[in-house]
Coordinates of C-alpha atoms in Angstrom, one line a residue:
Chain P
X20 CA 152.4 8.3 146.6
X21 CA 149.7 10.7 147.9
X22 CA 147.5 8.5 150.1
X23 CA 144.1 9.8 151.1
X24 CA 142.2 9.3 154.3
X25 CA 138.4 9.8 154.6
X26 CA 135.8 9.0 157.3
X27 CA 134.4 5.5 156.7
X28 CA 130.8 6.7 157.0
X29 CA 128.5 9.7 157.6
X30 CA 124.9 10.1 158.3
X31 CA 122.7 13.0 157.4
X32 CA 119.1 14.0 156.9
X33 CA 117.3 15.4 153.9
X34 CA 117.8 19.1 153.3
X35 CA 121.0 19.3 155.3
X36 CA 124.4 20.3 154.1
X37 CA 127.0 17.6 154.2
X38 CA 130.8 18.2 154.3
X39 CA 133.1 15.3 153.7
X40 CA 136.8 15.9 154.5
X41 CA 139.7 14.1 152.9
X42 CA 143.2 14.2 154.2
X43 CA 146.1 14.0 151.8
X44 CA 149.2 15.1 153.7
X45 CA 151.7 14.0 151.0
X46 CA 150.1 15.7 148.1
X47 CA 152.5 16.7 145.4
X48 CA 152.8 20.0 143.6
X49 CA 151.3 18.7 140.4
X50 CA 148.5 16.7 142.0
X51 CA 144.8 17.5 141.4
X52 CA 142.1 16.5 143.9
X53 CA 139.1 14.7 142.4
X54 CA 135.9 13.4 144.0
X55 CA 133.8 10.6 142.6
X56 CA 130.4 9.3 143.6
X57 CA 129.3 5.6 143.4
X58 CA 125.8 4.2 143.8
X59 CA 125.3 0.5 144.5
X60 CA 125.9 -1.7 141.4
X61 CA 127.1 1.2 139.3
X62 CA 130.5 2.5 138.3
X63 CA 131.8 5.7 140.0
X64 CA 130.7 9.0 138.6
X65 CA 132.9 12.2 138.5
X66 CA 131.6 14.9 140.8
X67 CA 134.2 17.7 141.0
X68 CA 137.9 18.4 140.6
X69 CA 140.2 21.1 141.8
X70 CA 143.7 22.2 142.5
X71 CA 143.4 25.0 145.1
X72 CA 141.0 27.4 146.7
X73 CA 137.3 26.7 145.9
X74 CA 135.6 25.1 143.0
X75 CA 131.8 25.0 142.5
X76 CA 129.6 23.3 140.0
X77 CA 125.9 22.5 139.8
X78 CA 126.3 19.5 142.1
X79 CA 128.9 20.3 144.8
X80 CA 131.6 22.6 146.0
X81 CA 135.2 21.7 146.8
X82 CA 137.2 23.6 149.3
X83 CA 141.0 23.3 149.3
X84 CA 143.1 25.2 151.9
X85 CA 146.3 26.9 151.0
X86 CA 148.5 24.0 152.2
X87 CA 146.4 21.6 150.1
X88 CA 146.9 18.8 152.7
X89 CA 143.2 18.3 152.9
X90 CA 140.0 19.0 150.9
X91 CA 136.3 19.2 151.7
X92 CA 133.5 18.1 149.5
X93 CA 130.3 20.1 150.3
X94 CA 126.9 18.8 149.2
X95 CA 124.2 21.4 149.7
X96 CA 120.7 20.3 150.8
X97 CA 121.2 16.6 150.3
X98 CA 118.3 14.3 149.3
X99 CA 117.8 10.6 149.7
X100 CA 119.3 10.1 146.2
X101 CA 122.6 11.4 147.5
X102 CA 123.1 8.2 149.5
X103 CA 126.2 6.7 148.0
X104 CA 129.9 6.2 148.5
X105 CA 132.1 9.2 147.9
X106 CA 135.8 8.8 146.9
X107 CA 138.5 11.3 147.2
X108 CA 141.4 10.9 144.8
X109 CA 144.7 12.6 144.4
X110 CA 146.8 12.1 141.4
X111 CA 148.9 13.5 138.6
X112 CA 148.6 11.9 135.2
X113 CA 152.0 13.0 134.3
X114 CA 153.7 10.9 137.0
X115 CA 151.9 7.6 136.4
X116 CA 148.4 6.3 136.4
X117 CA 149.2 4.0 139.4
X118 CA 148.9 7.1 141.5
X119 CA 145.2 7.4 140.8
X120 CA 144.3 5.3 143.9
X121 CA 140.7 4.8 145.1
X122 CA 140.6 4.4 148.8
X123 CA 137.6 2.8 150.6
X124 CA 135.6 6.0 150.4
X125 CA 133.0 7.5 152.6
X126 CA 129.6 5.9 152.8
X127 CA 127.0 8.6 153.1
X128 CA 123.5 7.7 154.3
X129 CA 120.8 10.3 153.9
X130 CA 117.6 9.6 155.9
X131 CA 114.2 11.2 155.7
Chain D
X24 CA 126.3 8.4 122.6
X25 CA 126.5 5.3 124.8
X26 CA 129.6 6.3 126.8
X27 CA 131.4 3.3 128.2
X28 CA 129.8 -0.1 127.8
X29 CA 130.9 -3.5 129.2
X30 CA 130.2 -7.0 128.1
X31 CA 129.1 -9.3 129.7
X32 CA 127.2 -7.9 132.7
X33 CA 127.5 -11.1 134.7
X34 CA 129.4 -14.3 134.3
X35 CA 130.1 -17.5 136.3
X36 CA 133.3 -19.4 135.6
X37 CA 134.8 -22.5 137.0
X38 CA 138.4 -22.5 138.3
X39 CA 140.8 -22.8 135.4
X40 CA 138.4 -21.5 132.7
X41 CA 139.3 -18.5 130.6
X42 CA 137.3 -15.5 129.5
X43 CA 137.6 -12.1 128.0
X44 CA 135.8 -9.0 129.2
X45 CA 135.1 -6.4 126.6
X46 CA 135.0 -2.6 127.2
X47 CA 134.0 -0.2 124.5
X48 CA 133.8 3.6 124.5
X49 CA 132.5 6.0 121.9
X50 CA 133.9 9.2 123.2
X51 CA 137.2 9.0 121.3
X52 CA 139.1 8.9 124.6
X53 CA 142.8 8.1 124.5
X54 CA 143.1 6.6 128.0
X55 CA 141.3 3.4 129.2
X56 CA 141.5 1.5 132.4
X57 CA 140.4 -1.8 134.0
X58 CA 139.6 -1.8 137.8
X59 CA 138.4 -4.5 140.1
X60 CA 136.3 -3.8 143.2
X61 CA 135.9 -6.3 146.0
X62 CA 133.0 -6.1 148.5
X63 CA 133.4 -3.1 150.8
X64 CA 136.5 -2.0 149.1
X65 CA 137.6 0.8 146.8
X66 CA 138.6 0.2 143.2
X67 CA 142.0 -1.1 142.4
X68 CA 143.7 -0.5 139.0
X69 CA 144.5 -3.7 137.1
X70 CA 145.9 -2.5 133.8
X71 CA 145.6 0.7 131.7
X72 CA 146.3 2.0 128.2
X73 CA 147.4 5.4 127.1
X74 CA 146.5 4.8 123.5
X75 CA 145.8 2.3 120.7
X76 CA 148.4 -0.5 120.8
X77 CA 149.7 0.3 124.3
X78 CA 149.1 -1.2 127.6
X79 CA 150.7 -1.0 131.1
X80 CA 150.4 -2.7 134.5
X81 CA 148.5 -1.1 137.3
X82 CA 148.3 -2.0 141.0
X83 CA 147.1 -5.6 140.8
X84 CA 148.0 -7.0 137.3
X85 CA 148.8 -10.6 138.2
X86 CA 146.5 -13.1 136.5
X87 CA 145.2 -10.7 133.9
X88 CA 146.2 -9.7 130.4
X89 CA 144.9 -6.8 128.3
X90 CA 144.9 -5.7 124.7
X91 CA 144.0 -2.4 123.0
X92 CA 144.0 -3.2 119.3
X93 CA 141.4 -0.5 118.5
X94 CA 141.2 2.9 120.2
X95 CA 137.6 2.3 121.2
X96 CA 138.0 -1.1 122.7
X97 CA 140.0 -2.4 125.8
X98 CA 139.9 -6.1 126.5
X99 CA 140.6 -7.8 129.8
X100 CA 141.5 -11.5 129.7
X101 CA 141.7 -14.1 132.4
X102 CA 143.7 -17.1 131.1
X103 CA 143.0 -19.4 134.1
X104 CA 140.4 -18.0 136.5
X105 CA 140.8 -18.4 140.2
X106 CA 138.3 -17.9 143.0
X107 CA 140.4 -14.9 144.2
X108 CA 139.3 -13.2 140.9
X109 CA 135.7 -13.1 141.9
X110 CA 134.9 -9.4 141.9
X111 CA 133.2 -6.6 140.0
X112 CA 135.2 -5.3 137.1
X113 CA 134.9 -1.7 136.0
X114 CA 136.2 -0.2 132.8
X115 CA 136.8 3.5 132.5
X116 CA 138.1 5.9 129.8
X117 CA 139.3 9.4 130.1
X118 CA 140.7 12.4 128.3
X119 CA 143.1 15.1 129.6
X120 CA 142.1 18.7 129.9
X121 CA 144.8 21.3 129.6
X122 CA 147.7 20.8 132.0
X123 CA 146.7 17.4 133.4
X124 CA 143.2 17.6 134.8
X125 CA 141.5 14.3 134.0
X126 CA 137.9 12.9 134.3
X127 CA 137.3 9.2 134.1
X128 CA 134.1 7.9 132.8
X129 CA 133.1 4.5 134.1
X130 CA 131.1 1.6 132.6
X131 CA 128.3 -0.2 134.5
X132 CA 130.6 -3.1 135.6
X133 CA 130.9 -6.8 135.1
X134 CA 130.2 -9.2 138.0
X135 CA 132.4 -12.2 137.8
X136 CA 132.0 -15.3 140.1
X137 CA 134.6 -17.9 139.9
X138 CA 133.7 -21.2 141.5

């Protein structure tokens, strides 16, 4: 089971770039890395997913080094509305849904 | 397209009472999940379903039962509620892209308080 480790919390200011790193030392060959965002009183929302190297979408970028033992979610120019909890997940559908484990996440606070 | 909806939004139960939480999705997804989230914690998987008529246990299944009689609905039942089941319950559904990439879509949650 590929367990993930993230910082419990991070603080930033509006307009800054935020990088949240997730450690997953036991990641398996078939595992994908997925990040979700959760606002208070809402369900998590998919942000980005990747397998290796770099993935970018309209919301964020995901950097995955060659050994895939960690990944970094990058949020460019954050705003107050980016204050949320961010979860890093590692899992492979083909080996069992139980392996899609949400950790405690990283609580990001963006200040003016 | 409503996505994933959950009923009810909030419920108070007494210990020993039973109830059913309903999850509905209109995206024709094969996979559906029930999670619980306790204060300050991440989500924990209770049960899941890989298709109509199938269910399986997740990480914390004890005290819960589920049914998936229709593809669009996934029901979570509590036969005899306990205070330890006070939590926020999230339903999710997903589809698989290509070789295994998966995106889960979550409902708004049901807050359950067991006294």
